[in-house]
Coordinates of C-alpha atoms in Angstrom, one line a residue:
X25 CA -9.9 -17.1 31.0
X26 CA -9.8 -16.7 27.2
X27 CA -7.2 -17.6 24.8
X28 CA -6.3 -18.7 21.3
X29 CA -3.5 -19.4 18.9
X30 CA -2.8 -19.3 15.1
X31 CA 0.2 -20.3 12.9
X32 CA 0.8 -19.2 9.4
X33 CA 3.4 -20.0 6.8
X34 CA 4.0 -18.1 3.6
X35 CA 6.1 -19.0 0.6
X36 CA 7.1 -16.2 -1.7
X37 CA 8.9 -16.4 -5.1
X38 CA 10.1 -13.3 -7.0
X39 CA 11.7 -12.6 -10.3
X40 CA 12.9 -9.1 -11.2
X41 CA 13.9 -8.0 -14.7
X42 CA 14.7 -4.3 -14.0
X43 CA 16.4 -2.9 -17.1
X44 CA 18.4 -0.5 -15.0
X45 CA 20.0 -3.3 -12.9
X46 CA 23.7 -3.5 -13.3
X47 CA 23.7 -7.2 -12.2
X48 CA 21.0 -8.5 -14.5
X49 CA 17.8 -10.3 -13.6
X50 CA 17.4 -11.6 -10.0
X51 CA 15.2 -14.1 -8.3
X52 CA 14.5 -15.1 -4.7
X53 CA 12.5 -17.8 -2.9
X54 CA 11.8 -17.7 0.8
X55 CA 9.4 -19.4 3.2
X56 CA 8.7 -17.7 6.5
X57 CA 6.3 -18.6 9.3
X58 CA 4.9 -16.7 12.3
X59 CA 2.8 -17.5 15.3
X60 CA 0.0 -15.4 16.9
X61 CA -1.9 -15.9 20.1
X62 CA -3.5 -14.3 23.1
X63 CA -4.4 -15.1 26.6
X64 CA -6.7 -12.9 28.8
X65 CA -8.0 -13.1 32.3
X66 CA -11.3 -11.2 32.7
X67 CA -12.8 -10.6 36.1
X68 CA -16.4 -9.3 36.3
X69 CA -16.5 -8.2 39.9
X70 CA -20.0 -6.6 39.6
X71 CA -22.7 -6.2 37.0
X72 CA -21.4 -4.4 34.0
X73 CA -18.0 -3.8 35.7
X74 CA -14.9 -5.6 34.4
X75 CA -11.2 -5.6 34.7
X76 CA -8.7 -7.7 32.8
X77 CA -5.1 -8.5 32.0
X78 CA -4.0 -9.7 28.6
X79 CA -1.0 -11.0 26.7
X80 CA -1.0 -10.9 22.9
X81 CA 1.3 -11.8 20.0
X82 CA 0.5 -10.7 16.5
X83 CA 2.3 -10.6 13.2
X84 CA 2.1 -8.9 9.8
X85 CA 3.5 -10.4 6.6
X86 CA 4.8 -7.9 4.0
X87 CA 2.7 -6.8 1.1
X88 CA 4.1 -7.9 -2.3
X89 CA 4.9 -4.4 -3.3
X90 CA 7.1 -4.0 -0.2
X91 CA 9.7 -6.4 -1.8
X92 CA 10.6 -3.4 -4.0
X93 CA 12.1 -0.1 -3.1
X94 CA 13.6 3.0 -4.7
X95 CA 17.3 3.1 -5.7
X96 CA 18.5 6.7 -5.1
X97 CA 21.5 6.1 -7.5
X98 CA 19.5 5.0 -10.5
X99 CA 16.2 6.7 -9.7
X100 CA 14.2 3.6 -10.3
X101 CA 12.3 0.8 -8.5
X102 CA 14.6 -2.1 -7.5
X103 CA 14.1 -5.4 -5.8
X104 CA 15.1 -5.1 -2.1
X105 CA 14.5 -8.7 -1.0
X106 CA 11.7 -10.9 0.5
X107 CA 11.0 -9.4 3.9
X108 CA 10.4 -11.3 7.1
X109 CA 7.1 -10.9 8.9
X110 CA 7.1 -8.4 11.8
X111 CA 6.1 -9.8 15.2
X112 CA 4.8 -7.9 18.2
X113 CA 4.2 -8.9 21.7
X114 CA 1.9 -6.8 23.9
X115 CA 1.1 -6.8 27.6
X116 CA -1.9 -4.8 28.7
X117 CA -4.3 -4.3 31.6
X118 CA -7.6 -2.4 31.6
X119 CA -11.2 -2.2 32.6
X120 CA -14.7 -1.6 31.3
X121 CA -17.3 0.1 33.4
X122 CA -21.0 1.1 32.9
X123 CA -22.3 3.6 35.4
X124 CA -25.9 4.7 34.9
X125 CA -25.9 6.5 31.5
X126 CA -22.2 6.5 31.2
X127 CA -19.6 4.0 29.8
X128 CA -15.9 4.2 30.4
X129 CA -13.0 2.0 29.3
X130 CA -9.3 2.3 30.1
X131 CA -6.2 0.5 29.1
X132 CA -2.4 0.6 29.8
X133 CA -0.1 -1.3 27.5
X134 CA 3.4 -2.1 26.5
X135 CA 4.6 -3.8 23.3
X136 CA 7.8 -4.8 21.7
X137 CA 8.0 -5.3 17.9
X138 CA 10.8 -7.2 16.1
X139 CA 11.6 -7.0 12.4
X140 CA 9.2 -4.1 11.9
X141 CA 8.6 -3.5 8.2
X142 CA 9.6 0.1 7.5
X143 CA 10.7 2.3 4.6
X144 CA 14.4 3.3 5.1
X145 CA 14.9 6.9 4.0
X146 CA 18.7 6.5 3.9
X147 CA 18.7 3.7 1.3
X148 CA 15.3 4.2 -0.3
X149 CA 14.4 0.5 0.4
X150 CA 11.8 -1.3 2.5
X151 CA 13.5 -3.1 5.3
X152 CA 13.0 -5.2 8.4
X153 CA 14.2 -2.9 11.2
X154 CA 17.3 -4.4 12.8
X155 CA 16.3 -2.6 16.1
X156 CA 13.3 -3.5 18.2
X157 CA 10.6 -0.9 18.7
X158 CA 9.0 -0.4 22.1
X159 CA 5.6 1.2 22.5
X160 CA 3.9 2.0 25.8
X161 CA 1.0 4.1 26.7
X162 CA -2.5 4.7 28.1
X163 CA -5.8 4.8 26.3
X164 CA -9.1 6.1 27.6
X165 CA -12.6 6.3 26.1
X166 CA -16.0 7.3 27.5
X167 CA -19.5 8.1 26.4
X168 CA -22.6 9.4 28.1
X169 CA -26.2 9.8 27.2
X170 CA -27.0 13.4 28.1
X171 CA -30.6 13.0 27.1
X172 CA -32.5 10.2 25.4
X173 CA -31.5 11.9 22.0
X174 CA -28.1 13.3 22.7
X175 CA -24.9 11.2 23.3
X176 CA -21.4 12.7 23.7
X177 CA -18.2 10.7 23.7
X178 CA -14.5 11.4 24.0
X179 CA -11.3 9.5 24.2
X180 CA -7.6 9.6 23.6
X181 CA -4.3 7.8 23.6
X182 CA -0.9 8.8 25.0
X183 CA 1.9 6.6 23.6
X184 CA 5.6 6.7 23.4
X185 CA 7.2 4.9 20.5
X186 CA 11.0 4.5 20.8
X187 CA 13.8 2.3 19.5
X188 CA 14.5 -0.3 22.3
X189 CA 18.1 -1.2 21.4
X190 CA 21.0 -0.4 19.2
X191 CA 22.9 2.9 18.8
X192 CA 19.6 4.9 18.7
X193 CA 18.0 3.3 21.7
X194 CA 15.5 5.8 23.2
X195 CA 15.1 7.8 20.0
X196 CA 11.5 8.4 19.0
X197 CA 10.1 6.5 16.0
X198 CA 9.2 8.6 12.9
X199 CA 5.5 9.2 12.1
X200 CA 4.3 8.2 15.5
X201 CA 2.5 11.0 17.4
X202 CA 2.5 10.9 21.2
X203 CA -1.0 12.1 21.7
X204 CA -4.3 11.4 20.0
X205 CA -7.6 12.9 21.2
X206 CA -11.1 12.9 19.9
X207 CA -14.5 14.3 20.8
X208 CA -17.8 12.9 19.4
X209 CA -21.5 13.8 19.5
X210 CA -24.6 12.2 18.1
X211 CA -28.1 13.6 18.1
X212 CA -31.2 11.6 17.1
X213 CA -33.8 14.0 15.8
X214 CA -36.4 11.2 15.5
X215 CA -36.4 7.4 14.8
X216 CA -35.2 8.0 11.2
X217 CA -32.9 11.0 11.2
X218 CA -29.7 11.6 13.2
X219 CA -26.7 13.9 12.9
X220 CA -23.3 14.1 14.6
X221 CA -19.7 15.0 14.4
X222 CA -16.2 14.1 15.5
X223 CA -13.2 16.3 16.2
X224 CA -9.7 14.6 16.1
X225 CA -6.5 16.1 17.4
X226 CA -3.1 14.6 16.5
X227 CA 0.0 15.9 18.2
X228 CA 3.5 16.7 16.7
X229 CA 5.4 13.8 15.2
X230 CA 8.8 13.3 13.7
X231 CA 9.4 13.5 10.0
X232 CA 10.6 10.2 8.4
X233 CA 14.3 10.4 7.9
X234 CA 17.6 8.7 8.6
X235 CA 17.9 7.8 12.2
X236 CA 20.9 10.0 12.8
X237 CA 18.9 13.1 11.8
X238 CA 16.1 12.9 14.4
X239 CA 17.6 15.0 17.1
X240 CA 18.3 18.0 14.9
X241 CA 15.2 18.1 12.7
X242 CA 11.9 20.0 13.2
X243 CA 8.8 18.0 13.9
X244 CA 5.6 17.8 11.8
X245 CA 3.0 20.2 13.1
X246 CA 0.0 19.0 15.1
X247 CA -3.4 19.3 13.6
X248 CA -7.1 19.2 14.4
X249 CA -9.7 18.0 11.9
X250 CA -13.5 17.9 12.3
X251 CA -16.1 15.8 10.3
X252 CA -19.9 16.0 10.3
X253 CA -22.5 13.5 9.1
X254 CA -26.2 13.1 8.6
X255 CA -27.9 9.7 8.8
X256 CA -31.2 8.4 7.6
X257 CA -32.6 5.0 8.3
X258 CA -36.0 3.4 7.5
X259 CA -36.7 -0.3 7.8
X260 CA -33.7 -1.9 6.0
X261 CA -32.6 1.2 4.1
X262 CA -29.7 3.4 5.4
X263 CA -28.2 6.5 3.8
X264 CA -25.4 8.8 5.1
X265 CA -24.1 12.2 4.0
X266 CA -20.6 13.0 5.4
X267 CA -18.5 16.2 5.2
X268 CA -14.9 15.4 5.9
X269 CA -12.5 18.1 7.1
X270 CA -15.4 20.5 7.5
X271 CA -13.0 23.3 8.5
X272 CA -11.0 22.9 5.2
X273 CA -7.8 22.5 7.2
X274 CA -4.5 22.1 5.4
X275 CA -2.5 19.3 7.1
X276 CA -0.4 16.3 6.4
X277 CA -0.3 12.9 8.1
X278 CA 3.0 11.8 6.7
X279 CA 6.2 13.5 5.6
X280 CA 10.0 13.2 5.5
X281 CA 13.4 14.8 5.2
X282 CA 15.5 13.8 2.3
X283 CA 17.3 15.0 -0.9
X284 CA 14.5 16.5 -3.0
X285 CA 14.3 18.5 -6.2
X286 CA 13.8 22.2 -5.6
X287 CA 11.8 24.6 -7.8
X288 CA 15.0 25.6 -9.6
X289 CA 15.7 22.0 -10.5
X290 CA 18.6 21.6 -8.1
X291 CA 18.8 19.0 -5.3
X292 CA 19.1 19.7 -1.6
X293 CA 18.0 18.1 1.7
X294 CA 14.7 19.5 2.7
X295 CA 11.4 18.7 4.3
X296 CA 8.4 17.3 2.4
X297 CA 5.0 16.1 3.2
X298 CA 1.9 14.6 1.5
X299 CA -1.1 16.8 2.1
X300 CA -4.4 15.2 3.1
X301 CA -7.7 16.0 1.4
X302 CA -9.2 19.4 1.9
X303 CA -13.0 19.6 2.6
X304 CA -14.7 16.7 0.8
X305 CA -18.2 15.3 0.6
X306 CA -19.4 11.6 0.6
X307 CA -22.8 10.0 0.1
X308 CA -23.4 6.3 0.8
X309 CA -26.5 4.1 0.9
X310 CA -27.3 0.5 1.6
X311 CA -30.3 -1.8 1.9
X312 CA -30.4 -4.9 4.2
X313 CA -32.6 -7.6 2.8

Protein backbone atom coordinates (compact mmCIF):
# COMPACT_ATOMS: atom_id res chain seq x y z
CA UNK A 1 0.00 0.00 0.00
CA UNK A 2 1.54 3.28 -1.14
CA UNK A 3 0.29 6.81 -0.64
CA UNK A 4 1.15 10.44 -0.23
CA UNK A 5 -0.30 13.93 0.02
CA UNK A 6 0.64 17.50 -0.82
CA UNK A 7 -0.89 20.93 -0.09
CA UNK A 8 -0.07 24.14 -1.95
CA UNK A 9 -1.28 27.70 -1.49
CA UNK A 10 -0.65 30.45 -4.04
CA UNK A 11 -1.20 34.16 -3.65
CA UNK A 12 -1.42 36.23 -6.83
CA UNK A 13 -1.58 40.01 -7.26
CA UNK A 14 -2.18 41.69 -10.61
CA UNK A 15 -2.32 45.25 -11.89
CA UNK A 16 -3.51 45.96 -15.42
CA UNK A 17 -3.05 49.31 -17.20
CA UNK A 18 -4.43 48.46 -20.63
CA UNK A 19 -4.83 51.72 -22.56
CA UNK A 20 -7.84 50.31 -24.43
CA UNK A 21 -9.78 49.65 -21.23
CA UNK A 22 -12.99 51.66 -20.90
CA UNK A 23 -12.97 51.32 -17.10
CA UNK A 24 -9.37 52.35 -16.41
CA UNK A 25 -6.67 50.39 -14.58
CA UNK A 26 -7.72 47.32 -12.61
CA UNK A 27 -6.11 45.25 -9.89
CA UNK A 28 -6.86 41.95 -8.21
CA UNK A 29 -5.54 39.89 -5.33
CA UNK A 30 -6.48 36.29 -4.67
CA UNK A 31 -5.17 33.38 -2.63
CA UNK A 32 -6.13 29.87 -3.66
CA UNK A 33 -5.05 26.51 -2.31
CA UNK A 34 -5.28 22.96 -3.59
CA UNK A 35 -4.62 19.46 -2.31
CA UNK A 36 -3.05 16.52 -4.12
CA UNK A 37 -2.70 12.95 -3.02
CA UNK A 38 -2.71 9.34 -4.08
CA UNK A 39 -3.26 5.92 -2.62
CA UNK A 40 -2.45 2.68 -4.42
CA UNK A 41 -2.71 -0.99 -3.54
CA UNK A 42 -0.17 -3.10 -5.46
CA UNK A 43 -0.32 -6.90 -5.49
CA UNK A 44 2.72 -8.80 -6.79
CA UNK A 45 1.08 -12.19 -7.19
CA UNK A 46 4.13 -13.72 -8.96
CA UNK A 47 7.65 -12.78 -9.95
CA UNK A 48 7.49 -9.75 -12.29
CA UNK A 49 3.68 -9.93 -12.37
CA UNK A 50 1.69 -7.12 -10.73
CA UNK A 51 -1.84 -5.74 -10.58
CA UNK A 52 -2.95 -2.60 -8.80
CA UNK A 53 -5.77 -0.19 -8.06
CA UNK A 54 -5.17 3.52 -7.50
CA UNK A 55 -6.87 6.77 -6.51
CA UNK A 56 -5.23 10.07 -7.34
CA UNK A 57 -6.03 13.75 -6.95
CA UNK A 58 -3.93 16.30 -8.83
CA UNK A 59 -4.09 20.02 -9.51
CA UNK A 60 -2.76 22.67 -11.88
CA UNK A 61 -2.43 26.32 -10.97
CA UNK A 62 -2.82 28.74 -13.89
CA UNK A 63 0.18 30.29 -15.59
CA UNK A 64 0.46 34.05 -15.14
CA UNK A 65 -0.26 34.74 -18.83
CA UNK A 66 -3.57 32.88 -18.49
CA UNK A 67 -4.90 35.78 -16.38
CA UNK A 68 -5.15 37.70 -19.68
CA UNK A 69 -7.28 36.97 -22.72
CA UNK A 70 -8.34 38.55 -26.00
CA UNK A 71 -11.20 41.04 -26.15
CA UNK A 72 -13.00 40.48 -29.45
CA UNK A 73 -14.59 43.94 -29.25
CA UNK A 74 -11.39 45.98 -28.83
CA UNK A 75 -9.05 43.47 -30.52
CA UNK A 76 -6.53 43.66 -27.69
CA UNK A 77 -5.33 41.71 -24.66
CA UNK A 78 -7.42 42.28 -21.53
CA UNK A 79 -7.28 41.08 -17.95
CA UNK A 80 -9.81 38.27 -17.43
CA UNK A 81 -9.27 37.57 -13.74
CA UNK A 82 -7.17 35.43 -11.43
CA UNK A 83 -8.16 31.85 -12.18
CA UNK A 84 -8.71 29.05 -9.69
CA UNK A 85 -6.55 25.92 -9.83
CA UNK A 86 -8.11 23.03 -11.74
CA UNK A 87 -8.48 19.82 -9.75
CA UNK A 88 -8.80 16.27 -11.08
CA UNK A 89 -9.64 13.01 -9.34
CA UNK A 90 -8.75 9.77 -11.10
CA UNK A 91 -9.63 6.16 -10.32
CA UNK A 92 -7.67 3.49 -12.15
CA UNK A 93 -6.82 -0.20 -12.20
CA UNK A 94 -4.12 -1.94 -14.14
CA UNK A 95 -1.33 -4.42 -14.31
CA UNK A 96 2.27 -4.92 -15.33
CA UNK A 97 3.57 -8.22 -16.65
CA UNK A 98 6.95 -9.55 -17.83
CA UNK A 99 6.73 -12.74 -19.87
CA UNK A 100 10.06 -14.08 -21.14
CA UNK A 101 11.27 -11.43 -23.64
CA UNK A 102 8.05 -9.43 -23.58
CA UNK A 103 6.68 -6.72 -21.32
CA UNK A 104 3.02 -5.65 -21.18
CA UNK A 105 1.18 -3.00 -19.19
CA UNK A 106 -2.54 -2.18 -19.17
CA UNK A 107 -4.65 0.46 -17.47
CA UNK A 108 -8.32 1.42 -17.28
CA UNK A 109 -9.17 4.79 -15.80
CA UNK A 110 -11.86 7.36 -15.12
CA UNK A 111 -11.31 10.94 -14.03
CA UNK A 112 -13.40 14.00 -13.24
CA UNK A 113 -11.95 17.51 -13.53
CA UNK A 114 -13.37 20.62 -11.86
CA UNK A 115 -12.55 24.23 -12.82
CA UNK A 116 -10.54 23.10 -15.85
CA UNK A 117 -8.54 26.03 -17.23
CA UNK A 118 -9.60 26.50 -20.84
CA UNK A 119 -9.65 29.15 -23.55
CA UNK A 120 -13.24 30.18 -24.28
CA UNK A 121 -13.73 30.76 -28.01
CA UNK A 122 -17.01 32.62 -27.44
CA UNK A 123 -15.56 35.35 -25.20
CA UNK A 124 -11.88 35.18 -26.17
CA UNK A 125 -10.93 34.85 -22.49
CA UNK A 126 -9.25 32.15 -20.41
CA UNK A 127 -11.76 30.73 -17.96
CA UNK A 128 -12.38 28.07 -15.35
CA UNK A 129 -14.91 25.76 -16.97
CA UNK A 130 -18.17 25.90 -15.02
CA UNK A 131 -18.91 22.35 -16.15
CA UNK A 132 -17.04 19.28 -14.97
CA UNK A 133 -15.14 17.24 -17.55
CA UNK A 134 -15.18 13.44 -17.42
CA UNK A 135 -12.49 11.29 -19.03
CA UNK A 136 -12.50 7.52 -19.17
CA UNK A 137 -10.51 5.09 -21.19
CA UNK A 138 -8.07 2.25 -21.66
CA UNK A 139 -4.30 2.37 -22.20
CA UNK A 140 -2.07 -0.48 -23.38
CA UNK A 141 1.66 -0.70 -23.99
CA UNK A 142 3.95 -3.59 -24.80
CA UNK A 143 7.46 -4.36 -25.98
CA UNK A 144 9.35 -7.44 -27.04
CA UNK A 145 12.97 -8.29 -27.77
CA UNK A 146 12.82 -10.03 -31.14
CA UNK A 147 16.57 -10.63 -31.08
CA UNK A 148 19.35 -9.49 -28.78
CA UNK A 149 19.66 -6.41 -31.03
CA UNK A 150 16.11 -5.64 -32.16
CA UNK A 151 13.29 -4.48 -29.86
CA UNK A 152 9.81 -3.57 -31.09
CA UNK A 153 7.15 -1.82 -29.04
CA UNK A 154 3.65 -0.52 -29.45
CA UNK A 155 0.88 1.02 -27.50
CA UNK A 156 -2.18 3.17 -27.54
CA UNK A 157 -4.92 4.86 -25.60
CA UNK A 158 -8.66 5.01 -26.22
CA UNK A 159 -10.26 7.85 -24.27
CA UNK A 160 -13.63 9.60 -24.26
CA UNK A 161 -13.59 13.17 -22.94
CA UNK A 162 -17.04 14.70 -22.38
CA UNK A 163 -18.74 17.40 -20.35
CA UNK A 164 -20.20 15.69 -17.31
CA UNK A 165 -22.93 18.18 -16.38
CA UNK A 166 -24.73 21.30 -17.53
CA UNK A 167 -26.62 21.90 -20.80
CA UNK A 168 -23.88 20.27 -22.87
CA UNK A 169 -23.55 17.10 -20.81
CA UNK A 170 -22.29 14.29 -23.03
CA UNK A 171 -20.74 16.62 -25.63
CA UNK A 172 -17.15 15.85 -26.53
CA UNK A 173 -14.43 18.22 -25.33
CA UNK A 174 -12.55 20.10 -28.05
CA UNK A 175 -8.98 19.16 -28.99
CA UNK A 176 -9.27 15.76 -27.31
CA UNK A 177 -8.78 12.86 -29.77
CA UNK A 178 -10.40 9.55 -28.86
CA UNK A 179 -7.59 7.30 -30.12
CA UNK A 180 -3.79 7.52 -29.91
CA UNK A 181 -1.58 4.75 -31.31
CA UNK A 182 2.18 4.33 -31.62
CA UNK A 183 4.65 1.77 -32.92
CA UNK A 184 8.35 1.86 -32.00
CA UNK A 185 11.48 -0.03 -32.97
CA UNK A 186 15.11 0.11 -31.85
CA UNK A 187 18.05 -1.73 -33.39
CA UNK A 188 21.49 -1.89 -31.71
CA UNK A 189 24.11 -2.20 -34.42
CA UNK A 190 26.88 -2.60 -31.84
CA UNK A 191 27.69 -1.42 -28.33
CA UNK A 192 28.07 2.19 -29.56
CA UNK A 193 25.57 2.69 -32.37
CA UNK A 194 21.80 2.23 -32.43
CA UNK A 195 18.97 3.46 -34.62
CA UNK A 196 15.23 3.44 -34.37
CA UNK A 197 11.97 5.07 -35.18
CA UNK A 198 8.47 5.78 -33.95
CA UNK A 199 5.16 6.16 -35.78
CA UNK A 200 2.33 8.04 -34.07
CA UNK A 201 -1.33 8.06 -35.08
CA UNK A 202 -3.82 10.62 -33.73
CA UNK A 203 -7.51 10.24 -34.54
CA UNK A 204 -10.05 12.93 -35.41
CA UNK A 205 -10.79 15.59 -32.82
CA UNK A 206 -13.18 18.51 -32.51
CA UNK A 207 -12.09 22.00 -33.44
CA UNK A 208 -12.11 24.43 -30.52
CA UNK A 209 -15.27 26.55 -30.69
CA UNK A 210 -18.28 27.67 -28.73
CA UNK A 211 -19.98 24.72 -27.05
CA UNK A 212 -23.20 25.14 -29.01
CA UNK A 213 -21.32 24.67 -32.33
CA UNK A 214 -19.97 21.19 -31.67
CA UNK A 215 -22.73 19.10 -33.15
CA UNK A 216 -22.75 20.89 -36.53
CA UNK A 217 -19.02 21.37 -37.14
CA UNK A 218 -16.54 19.27 -39.05
CA UNK A 219 -13.76 17.55 -37.13
CA UNK A 220 -10.00 18.04 -37.46
CA UNK A 221 -8.50 15.31 -39.67
CA UNK A 222 -6.58 12.43 -38.16
CA UNK A 223 -2.87 12.26 -38.91
CA UNK A 224 0.11 9.91 -38.82
CA UNK A 225 3.66 11.14 -38.22
CA UNK A 226 6.93 9.19 -38.18
CA UNK A 227 10.28 10.10 -36.61
CA UNK A 228 13.67 8.39 -36.94
CA UNK A 229 16.84 8.69 -34.89
CA UNK A 230 20.47 7.56 -34.75
CA UNK A 231 22.28 7.27 -31.40
CA UNK A 232 25.97 7.08 -30.57
CA UNK A 233 27.30 6.36 -27.07
CA UNK A 234 30.87 5.91 -25.87
CA UNK A 235 31.84 5.95 -22.20
CA UNK A 236 30.17 9.09 -20.84
CA UNK A 237 29.55 10.70 -24.24
CA UNK A 238 26.19 10.49 -26.01
CA UNK A 239 25.05 12.02 -29.30
CA UNK A 240 21.74 11.80 -31.15
CA UNK A 241 20.61 12.75 -34.64
CA UNK A 242 16.82 12.92 -35.09
CA UNK A 243 14.60 13.46 -38.12
CA UNK A 244 11.15 14.62 -37.05
CA UNK A 245 8.18 14.13 -39.37
CA UNK A 246 10.30 12.10 -41.76
CA UNK A 247 7.44 11.83 -44.26
CA UNK A 248 7.06 15.66 -44.37
CA UNK A 249 3.36 15.38 -43.48
CA UNK A 250 1.20 18.49 -43.33
CA UNK A 251 -0.95 18.37 -40.20
CA UNK A 252 -2.15 20.40 -37.24
CA UNK A 253 -2.55 19.47 -33.58
CA UNK A 254 -4.79 22.42 -32.67
CA UNK A 255 -7.37 24.50 -34.47
CA UNK A 256 -10.70 26.22 -34.06
CA UNK A 257 -13.83 27.72 -35.55
CA UNK A 258 -14.36 31.45 -35.07
CA UNK A 259 -14.75 34.81 -36.81
CA UNK A 260 -11.55 35.26 -38.79
CA UNK A 261 -10.19 37.65 -41.42
CA UNK A 262 -10.51 36.31 -44.95
CA UNK A 263 -8.10 36.91 -47.82
CA UNK A 264 -10.28 39.79 -49.08
CA UNK A 265 -10.13 41.51 -45.69
CA UNK A 266 -13.69 40.67 -44.67
CA UNK A 267 -14.73 38.80 -41.54
CA UNK A 268 -16.67 35.54 -41.45
CA UNK A 269 -16.90 32.41 -39.28
CA UNK A 270 -14.51 29.79 -40.58
CA UNK A 271 -12.13 27.01 -39.61
CA UNK A 272 -8.49 27.66 -38.76
CA UNK A 273 -5.58 25.58 -37.52
CA UNK A 274 -1.96 26.01 -36.49
CA UNK A 275 0.28 23.83 -38.69
CA UNK A 276 2.94 21.73 -37.04
CA UNK A 277 6.54 21.61 -38.25
CA UNK A 278 7.30 19.93 -41.55
CA UNK A 279 10.35 17.66 -41.79
CA UNK A 280 13.03 18.95 -39.38
CA UNK A 281 16.43 17.82 -38.13
CA UNK A 282 17.91 17.89 -34.64
CA UNK A 283 21.37 17.11 -33.27
CA UNK A 284 22.10 16.84 -29.56
CA UNK A 285 25.11 15.76 -27.52
CA UNK A 286 25.96 15.41 -23.85
CA UNK A 287 28.75 14.15 -21.64
CA UNK A 288 28.26 12.60 -18.20
CA UNK A 289 31.17 13.31 -15.86
